[in-house]
Short mmCIF file of C-alpha atoms in Angstrom, two decimals:
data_model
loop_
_atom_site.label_atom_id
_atom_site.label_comp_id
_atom_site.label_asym_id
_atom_site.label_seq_id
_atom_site.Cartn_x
_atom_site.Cartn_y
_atom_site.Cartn_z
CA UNK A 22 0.00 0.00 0.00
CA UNK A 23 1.06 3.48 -0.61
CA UNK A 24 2.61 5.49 2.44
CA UNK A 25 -0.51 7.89 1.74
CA UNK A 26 -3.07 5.45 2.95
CA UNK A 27 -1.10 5.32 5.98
CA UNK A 28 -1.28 8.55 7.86
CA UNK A 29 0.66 9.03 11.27
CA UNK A 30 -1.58 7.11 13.93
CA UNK A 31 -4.33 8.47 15.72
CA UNK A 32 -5.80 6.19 18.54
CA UNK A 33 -9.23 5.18 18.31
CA UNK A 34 -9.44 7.59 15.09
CA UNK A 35 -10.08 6.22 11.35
CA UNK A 36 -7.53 5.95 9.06
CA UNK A 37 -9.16 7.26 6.31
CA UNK A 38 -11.21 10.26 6.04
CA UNK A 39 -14.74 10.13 7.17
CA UNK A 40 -16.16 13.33 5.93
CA UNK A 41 -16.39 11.95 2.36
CA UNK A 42 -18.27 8.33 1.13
CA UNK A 43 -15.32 7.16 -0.45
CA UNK A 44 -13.39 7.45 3.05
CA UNK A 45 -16.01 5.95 5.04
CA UNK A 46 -16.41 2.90 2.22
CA UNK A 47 -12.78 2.24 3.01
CA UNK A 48 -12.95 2.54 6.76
CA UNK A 49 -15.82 -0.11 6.66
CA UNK A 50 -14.01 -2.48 4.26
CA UNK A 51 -11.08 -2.30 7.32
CA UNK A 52 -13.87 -3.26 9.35
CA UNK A 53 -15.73 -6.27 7.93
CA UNK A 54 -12.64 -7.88 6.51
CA UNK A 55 -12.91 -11.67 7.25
CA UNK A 56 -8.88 -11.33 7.67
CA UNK A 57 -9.18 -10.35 10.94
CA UNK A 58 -11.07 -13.78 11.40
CA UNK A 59 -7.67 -15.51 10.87
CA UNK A 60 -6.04 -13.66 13.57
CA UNK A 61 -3.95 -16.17 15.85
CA UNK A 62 -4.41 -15.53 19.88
CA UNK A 63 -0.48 -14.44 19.99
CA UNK A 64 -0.62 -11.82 17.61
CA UNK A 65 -3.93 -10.45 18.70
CA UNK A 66 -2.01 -10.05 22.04
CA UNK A 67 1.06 -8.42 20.12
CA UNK A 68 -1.13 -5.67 18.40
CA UNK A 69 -2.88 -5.11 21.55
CA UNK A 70 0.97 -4.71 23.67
CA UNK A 71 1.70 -2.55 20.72
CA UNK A 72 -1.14 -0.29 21.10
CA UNK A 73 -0.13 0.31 24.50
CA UNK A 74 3.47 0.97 23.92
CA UNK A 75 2.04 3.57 21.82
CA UNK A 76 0.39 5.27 24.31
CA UNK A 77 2.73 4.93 27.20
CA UNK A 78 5.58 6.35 24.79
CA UNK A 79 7.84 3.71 25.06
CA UNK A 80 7.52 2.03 21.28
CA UNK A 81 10.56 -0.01 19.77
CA UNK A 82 12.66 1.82 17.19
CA UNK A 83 11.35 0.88 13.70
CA UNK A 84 7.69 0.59 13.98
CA UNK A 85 5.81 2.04 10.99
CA UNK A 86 2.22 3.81 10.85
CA UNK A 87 1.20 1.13 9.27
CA UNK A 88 2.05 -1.47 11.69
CA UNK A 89 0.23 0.72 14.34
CA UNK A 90 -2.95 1.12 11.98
CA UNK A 91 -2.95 -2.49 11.13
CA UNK A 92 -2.45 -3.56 15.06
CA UNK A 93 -5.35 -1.38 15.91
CA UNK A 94 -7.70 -2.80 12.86
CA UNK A 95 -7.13 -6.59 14.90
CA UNK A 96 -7.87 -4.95 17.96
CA UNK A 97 -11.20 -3.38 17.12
CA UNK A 98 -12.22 -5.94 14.48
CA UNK A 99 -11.85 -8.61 17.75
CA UNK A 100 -12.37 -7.05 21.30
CA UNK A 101 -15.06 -5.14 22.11
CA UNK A 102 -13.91 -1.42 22.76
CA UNK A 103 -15.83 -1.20 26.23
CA UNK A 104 -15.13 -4.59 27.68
CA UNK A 105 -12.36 -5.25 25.97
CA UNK A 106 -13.62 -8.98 25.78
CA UNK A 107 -13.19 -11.18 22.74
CA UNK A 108 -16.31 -10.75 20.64
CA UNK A 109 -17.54 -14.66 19.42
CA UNK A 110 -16.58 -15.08 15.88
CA UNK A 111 -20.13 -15.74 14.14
CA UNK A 112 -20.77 -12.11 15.76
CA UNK A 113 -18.31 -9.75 14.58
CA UNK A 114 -18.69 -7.20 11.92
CA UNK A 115 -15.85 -9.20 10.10
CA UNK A 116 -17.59 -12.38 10.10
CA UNK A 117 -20.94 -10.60 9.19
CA UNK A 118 -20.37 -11.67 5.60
CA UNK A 119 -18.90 -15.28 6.07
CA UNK A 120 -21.73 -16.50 8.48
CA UNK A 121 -24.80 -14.41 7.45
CA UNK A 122 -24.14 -15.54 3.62
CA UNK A 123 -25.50 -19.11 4.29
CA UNK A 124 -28.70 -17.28 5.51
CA UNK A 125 -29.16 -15.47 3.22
CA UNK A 126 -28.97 -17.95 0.06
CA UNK A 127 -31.86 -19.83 2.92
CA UNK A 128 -33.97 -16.88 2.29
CA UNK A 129 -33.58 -16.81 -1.31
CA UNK A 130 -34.30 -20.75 -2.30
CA UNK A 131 -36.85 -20.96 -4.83
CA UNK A 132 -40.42 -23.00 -3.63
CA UNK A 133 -40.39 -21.90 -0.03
CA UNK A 134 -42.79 -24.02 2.42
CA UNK A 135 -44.55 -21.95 5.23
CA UNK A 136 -41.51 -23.91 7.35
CA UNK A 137 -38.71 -22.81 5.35
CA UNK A 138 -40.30 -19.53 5.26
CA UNK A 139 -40.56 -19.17 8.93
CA UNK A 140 -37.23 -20.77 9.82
CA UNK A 141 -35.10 -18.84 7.46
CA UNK A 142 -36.31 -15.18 8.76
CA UNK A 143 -36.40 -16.60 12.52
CA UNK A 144 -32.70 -17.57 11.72
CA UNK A 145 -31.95 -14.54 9.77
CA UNK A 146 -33.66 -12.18 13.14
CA UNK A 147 -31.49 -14.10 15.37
CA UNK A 148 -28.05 -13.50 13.82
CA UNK A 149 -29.04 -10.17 13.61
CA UNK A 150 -29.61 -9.93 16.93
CA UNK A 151 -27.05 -11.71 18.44
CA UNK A 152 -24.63 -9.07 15.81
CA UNK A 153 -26.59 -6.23 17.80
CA UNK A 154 -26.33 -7.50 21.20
CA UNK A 155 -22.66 -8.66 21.15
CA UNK A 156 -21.53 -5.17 19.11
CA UNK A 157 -23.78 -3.16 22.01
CA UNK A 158 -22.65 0.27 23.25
CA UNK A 159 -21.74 -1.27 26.82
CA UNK A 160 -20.46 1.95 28.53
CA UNK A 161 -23.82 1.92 30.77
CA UNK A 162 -26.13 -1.38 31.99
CA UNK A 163 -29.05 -1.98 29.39
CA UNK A 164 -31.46 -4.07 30.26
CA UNK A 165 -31.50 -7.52 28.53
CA UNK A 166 -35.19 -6.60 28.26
CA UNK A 167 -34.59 -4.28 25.59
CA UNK A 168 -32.78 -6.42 23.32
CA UNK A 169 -35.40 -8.88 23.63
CA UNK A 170 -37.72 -6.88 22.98
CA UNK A 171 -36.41 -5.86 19.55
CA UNK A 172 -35.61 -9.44 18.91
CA UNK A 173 -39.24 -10.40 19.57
CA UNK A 174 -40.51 -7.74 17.55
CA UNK A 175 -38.15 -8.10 14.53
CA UNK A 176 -38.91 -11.54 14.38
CA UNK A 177 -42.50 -11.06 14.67
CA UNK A 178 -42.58 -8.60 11.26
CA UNK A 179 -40.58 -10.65 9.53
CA UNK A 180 -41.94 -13.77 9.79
CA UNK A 181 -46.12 -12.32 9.65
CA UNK A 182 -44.97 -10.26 6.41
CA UNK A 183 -43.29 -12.85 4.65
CA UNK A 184 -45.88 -15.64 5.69
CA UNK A 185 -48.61 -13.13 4.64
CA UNK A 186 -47.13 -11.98 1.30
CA UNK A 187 -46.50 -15.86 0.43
CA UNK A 188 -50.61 -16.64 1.26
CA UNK A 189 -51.43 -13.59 -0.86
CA UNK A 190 -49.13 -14.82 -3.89
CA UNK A 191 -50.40 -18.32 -3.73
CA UNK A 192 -54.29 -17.37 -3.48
CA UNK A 193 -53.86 -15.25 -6.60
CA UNK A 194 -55.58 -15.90 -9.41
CA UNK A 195 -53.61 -13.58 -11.83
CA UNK A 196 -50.21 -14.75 -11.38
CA UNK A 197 -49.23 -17.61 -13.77
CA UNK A 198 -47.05 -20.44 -12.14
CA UNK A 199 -43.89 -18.36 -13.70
CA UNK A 200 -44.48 -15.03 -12.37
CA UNK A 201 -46.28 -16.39 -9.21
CA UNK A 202 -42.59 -18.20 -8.40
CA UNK A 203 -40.43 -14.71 -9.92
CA UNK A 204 -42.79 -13.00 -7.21
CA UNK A 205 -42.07 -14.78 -4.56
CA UNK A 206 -38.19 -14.69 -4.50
CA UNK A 207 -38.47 -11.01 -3.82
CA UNK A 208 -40.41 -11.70 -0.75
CA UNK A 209 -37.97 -11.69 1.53
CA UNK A 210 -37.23 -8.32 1.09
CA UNK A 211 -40.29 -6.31 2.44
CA UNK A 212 -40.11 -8.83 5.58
CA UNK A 213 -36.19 -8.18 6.38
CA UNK A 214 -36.64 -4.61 5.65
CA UNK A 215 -39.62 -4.36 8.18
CA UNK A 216 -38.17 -6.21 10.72
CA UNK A 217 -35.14 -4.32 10.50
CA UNK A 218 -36.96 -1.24 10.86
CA UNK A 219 -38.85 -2.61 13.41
CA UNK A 220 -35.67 -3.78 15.37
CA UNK A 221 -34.19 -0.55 16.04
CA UNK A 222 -37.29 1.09 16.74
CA UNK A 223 -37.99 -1.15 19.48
CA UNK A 224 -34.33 -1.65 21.17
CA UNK A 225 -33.29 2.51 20.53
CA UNK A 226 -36.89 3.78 21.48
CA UNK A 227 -35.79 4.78 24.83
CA UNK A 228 -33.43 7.13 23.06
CA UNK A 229 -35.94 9.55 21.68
CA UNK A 230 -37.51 10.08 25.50
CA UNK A 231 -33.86 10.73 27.27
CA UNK A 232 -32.32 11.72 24.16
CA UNK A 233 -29.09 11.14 22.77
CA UNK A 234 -25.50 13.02 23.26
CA UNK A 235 -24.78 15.77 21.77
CA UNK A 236 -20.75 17.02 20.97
CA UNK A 237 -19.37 20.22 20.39
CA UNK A 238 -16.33 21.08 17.81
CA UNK A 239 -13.75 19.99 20.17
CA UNK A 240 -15.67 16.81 21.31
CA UNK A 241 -17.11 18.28 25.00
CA UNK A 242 -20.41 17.07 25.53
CA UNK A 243 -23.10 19.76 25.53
CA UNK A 244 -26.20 18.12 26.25
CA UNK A 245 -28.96 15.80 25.65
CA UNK A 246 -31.33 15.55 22.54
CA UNK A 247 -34.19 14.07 21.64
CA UNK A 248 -33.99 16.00 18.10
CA UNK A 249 -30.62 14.68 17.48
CA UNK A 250 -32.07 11.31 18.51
CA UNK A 251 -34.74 11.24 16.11
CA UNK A 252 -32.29 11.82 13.78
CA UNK A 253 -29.74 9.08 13.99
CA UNK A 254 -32.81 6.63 14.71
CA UNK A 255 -34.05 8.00 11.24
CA UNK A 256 -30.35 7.44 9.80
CA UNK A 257 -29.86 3.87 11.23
CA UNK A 258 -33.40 2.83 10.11
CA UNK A 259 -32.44 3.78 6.22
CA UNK A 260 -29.14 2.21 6.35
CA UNK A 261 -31.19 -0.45 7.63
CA UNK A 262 -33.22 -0.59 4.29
CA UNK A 263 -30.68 0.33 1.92
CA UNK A 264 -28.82 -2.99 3.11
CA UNK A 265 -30.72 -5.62 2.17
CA UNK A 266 -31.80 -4.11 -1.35
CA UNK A 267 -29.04 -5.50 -2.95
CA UNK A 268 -28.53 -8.71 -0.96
CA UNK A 269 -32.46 -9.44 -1.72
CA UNK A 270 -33.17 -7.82 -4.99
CA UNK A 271 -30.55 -8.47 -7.03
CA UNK A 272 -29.35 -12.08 -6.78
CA UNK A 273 -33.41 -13.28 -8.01
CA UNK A 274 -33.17 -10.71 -10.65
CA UNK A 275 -29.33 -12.50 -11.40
CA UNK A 276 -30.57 -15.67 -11.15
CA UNK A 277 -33.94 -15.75 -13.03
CA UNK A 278 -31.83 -14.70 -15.96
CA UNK A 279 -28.96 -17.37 -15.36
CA UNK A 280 -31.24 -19.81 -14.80
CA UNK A 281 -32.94 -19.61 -19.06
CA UNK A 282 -29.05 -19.86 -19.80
CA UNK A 283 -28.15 -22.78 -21.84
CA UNK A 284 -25.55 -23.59 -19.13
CA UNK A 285 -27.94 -24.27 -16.15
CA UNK A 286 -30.46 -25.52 -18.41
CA UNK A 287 -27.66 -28.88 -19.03
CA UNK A 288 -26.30 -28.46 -15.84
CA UNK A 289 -28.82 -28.30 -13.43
CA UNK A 290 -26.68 -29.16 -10.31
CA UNK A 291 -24.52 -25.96 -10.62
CA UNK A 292 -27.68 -23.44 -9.70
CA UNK A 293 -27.12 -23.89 -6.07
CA UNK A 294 -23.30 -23.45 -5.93
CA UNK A 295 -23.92 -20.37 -8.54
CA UNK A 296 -26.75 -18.90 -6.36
CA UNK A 297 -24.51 -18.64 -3.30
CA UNK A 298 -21.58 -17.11 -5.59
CA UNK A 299 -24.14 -14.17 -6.37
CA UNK A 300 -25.69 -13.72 -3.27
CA UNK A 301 -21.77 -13.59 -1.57
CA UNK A 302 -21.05 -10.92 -4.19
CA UNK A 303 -24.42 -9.09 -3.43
CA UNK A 304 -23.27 -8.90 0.29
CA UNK A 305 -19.96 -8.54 -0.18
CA UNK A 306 -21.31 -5.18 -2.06
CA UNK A 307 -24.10 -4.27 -0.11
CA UNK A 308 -22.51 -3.89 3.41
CA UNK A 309 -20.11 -1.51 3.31
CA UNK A 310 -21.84 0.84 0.62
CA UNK A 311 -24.83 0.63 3.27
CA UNK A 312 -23.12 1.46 6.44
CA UNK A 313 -21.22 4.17 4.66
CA UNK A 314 -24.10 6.19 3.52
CA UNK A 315 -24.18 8.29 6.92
CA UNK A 316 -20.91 9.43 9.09
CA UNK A 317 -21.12 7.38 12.41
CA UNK A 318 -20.14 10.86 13.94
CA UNK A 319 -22.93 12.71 11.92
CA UNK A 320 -23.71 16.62 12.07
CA UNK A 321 -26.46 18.62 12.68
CA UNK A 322 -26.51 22.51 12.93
CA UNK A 323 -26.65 23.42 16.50
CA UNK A 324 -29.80 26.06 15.79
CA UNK A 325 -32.05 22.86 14.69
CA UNK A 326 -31.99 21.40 18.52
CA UNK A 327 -33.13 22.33 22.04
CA UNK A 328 -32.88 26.07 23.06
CA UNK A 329 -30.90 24.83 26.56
CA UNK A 330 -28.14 23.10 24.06
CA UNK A 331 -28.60 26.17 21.93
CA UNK A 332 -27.58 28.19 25.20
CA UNK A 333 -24.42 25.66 25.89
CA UNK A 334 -22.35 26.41 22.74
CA UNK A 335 -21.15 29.06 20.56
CA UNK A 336 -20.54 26.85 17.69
CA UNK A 337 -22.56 26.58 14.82
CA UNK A 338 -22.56 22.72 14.23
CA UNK A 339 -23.06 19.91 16.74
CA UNK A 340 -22.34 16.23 16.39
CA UNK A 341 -23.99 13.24 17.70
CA UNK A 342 -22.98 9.34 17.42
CA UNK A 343 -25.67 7.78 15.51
CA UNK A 344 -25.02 4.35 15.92
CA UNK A 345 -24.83 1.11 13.61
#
């Protein structure tokens, strides 16, 4: 890599600049790399010794900004930055891809039962929310209650919209057996999108009573707000949207085109192994361009919130964590 992508090291800061899309696509392709998966026990110890040389000024001659960059990627992509505990594997955001594929391509088989229907978004909900719950902002108790909560009611959506969108295809008498079967491979969509929706509502509701905090220029907090709040809820829940578009709209459109090819038509037994290839791709794609579409630090002008914050600062813009 060029020195360039390599600035000097900033702890806890991104490497590349977040301001732009193009900076934030990078930072989030740092994030989910399945790399980081690989990552043996005594070099996960190494970056983390590494880190703290860095910070207690006593680093060995010769270390790069790289090295320090790439020590701190293994850090985050493994412990969790309040607990500092090793996050399970099926639940980082590097192993989003890798073990969320397999549901996916579930959710996408062709002649779904009401049982395959229901099991695939129960299964799909639950990674989800084991994702949420194990990437959780742990810097204050939340009740367990909460999480449930969302679980229940993400997995609630999905399963009622997809079960009721399948009865409503099947009872209709327009749809021949062709476009009845194209219609229901983009089923899953509506239902993940819903309960994804639905899933932040529920666990980040709290959020728009007590409000959310609120930073000044130099990073001092100056409040509390439920304005700023509505607005990173609003933020999340698009991202939230915008992420499985891709992962459940394009691979049917894909593969009800492959699949009138001469070469699945003689070879029958490579849809299946050519179906997971495209929805990988589709993931692969769809994550990071989702999660980059908003700043995680995002800004709001300071005259658009409470008067008391208002009152607090003489700076013109505010910023506010919105959350993943």
């Amino acid at each position: 890599m060029a020195a360039a992508d390599y600035p000097p090291f900033a702890p806890g800061r991104a490497r590349f600049d977040q301001s732009t899309f193009s900076g934030r696509f990078r930072h989030f392709l740092d994030i989910i790399d399945p790399r980081t998966l690989f990552v043996t026990e005594s070099r996960l110890k190494a970056a983390v010794q590494l880190l703290e040389d860095f910070k207690l000024g006593t680093l060995p001659l010769g270390i790069s900004n790289q090295q320090l960059w790439e020590a701190q990627k293994i850090k985050q992509a493994i412990l969790h930055p309040d607990t500092n505990e090793k996050i399970l594997m099926p639940f980082r955001m590097s192993g989003y891809i890798p073990f969320g594929t397999p549901v996916v391509i579930g959710l996408l088989l062709p002649q779904q039962t009401l049982a395959t229907t229901v099991f695939w978004q129960w299964l799909n909900q639950s990674h989800n929310a084991c994702v949420n719950y194990a990437n959780r902002n742990a810097t204050k108790p939340t009740p367990v209650s909460k999480f449930i909560l969302g679980y229940c009611g993400a997995v609630i959506s999905a399963v009622s919209i997809a079960v009721g969108l399948n009865v409503f295809i099947k009872k209709a008498n327009g749809f021949n057996p062709a476009t009845r079967l194209l219609i229901q491979r983009f089923v899953p969509f509506p239902a993940v999108a819903a309960a994804n929706v639905s899933n932040v509502v529920l666990m980040r509701h709290s959020e728009l009573e007590e409000g959310i905090s609120v930073l000044d220029e130099d990073g001092n907090t100056i409040g509390f707000s439920r304005i700023a709040a509505r607005h990173a809820l609003m933020e999340t829940a698009l991202t939230r949207i915008v992420l499985p578009i891709p992962i459940l709209v394009l691979p049917p459109v894909i593969m009800s085109y492959l699949e009138k090819t001469r070469m699945l038509r003689t070879r029958p037994r490579l849809t299946l192994p050519l179906h997971s290839l495209v929805c990988l791709a589709a993931f692969g794609f769809a994550l990071p361009v989702a999660i980059s579409l908003f700043p995680q630090m995002s800004e709001i002008e300071t005259s658009k919130l409470e008067p008391e914050i208002q009152s607090a600062t003489l700076g013109k813009r505010s910023f506010y964590n919105k959350g993943l």
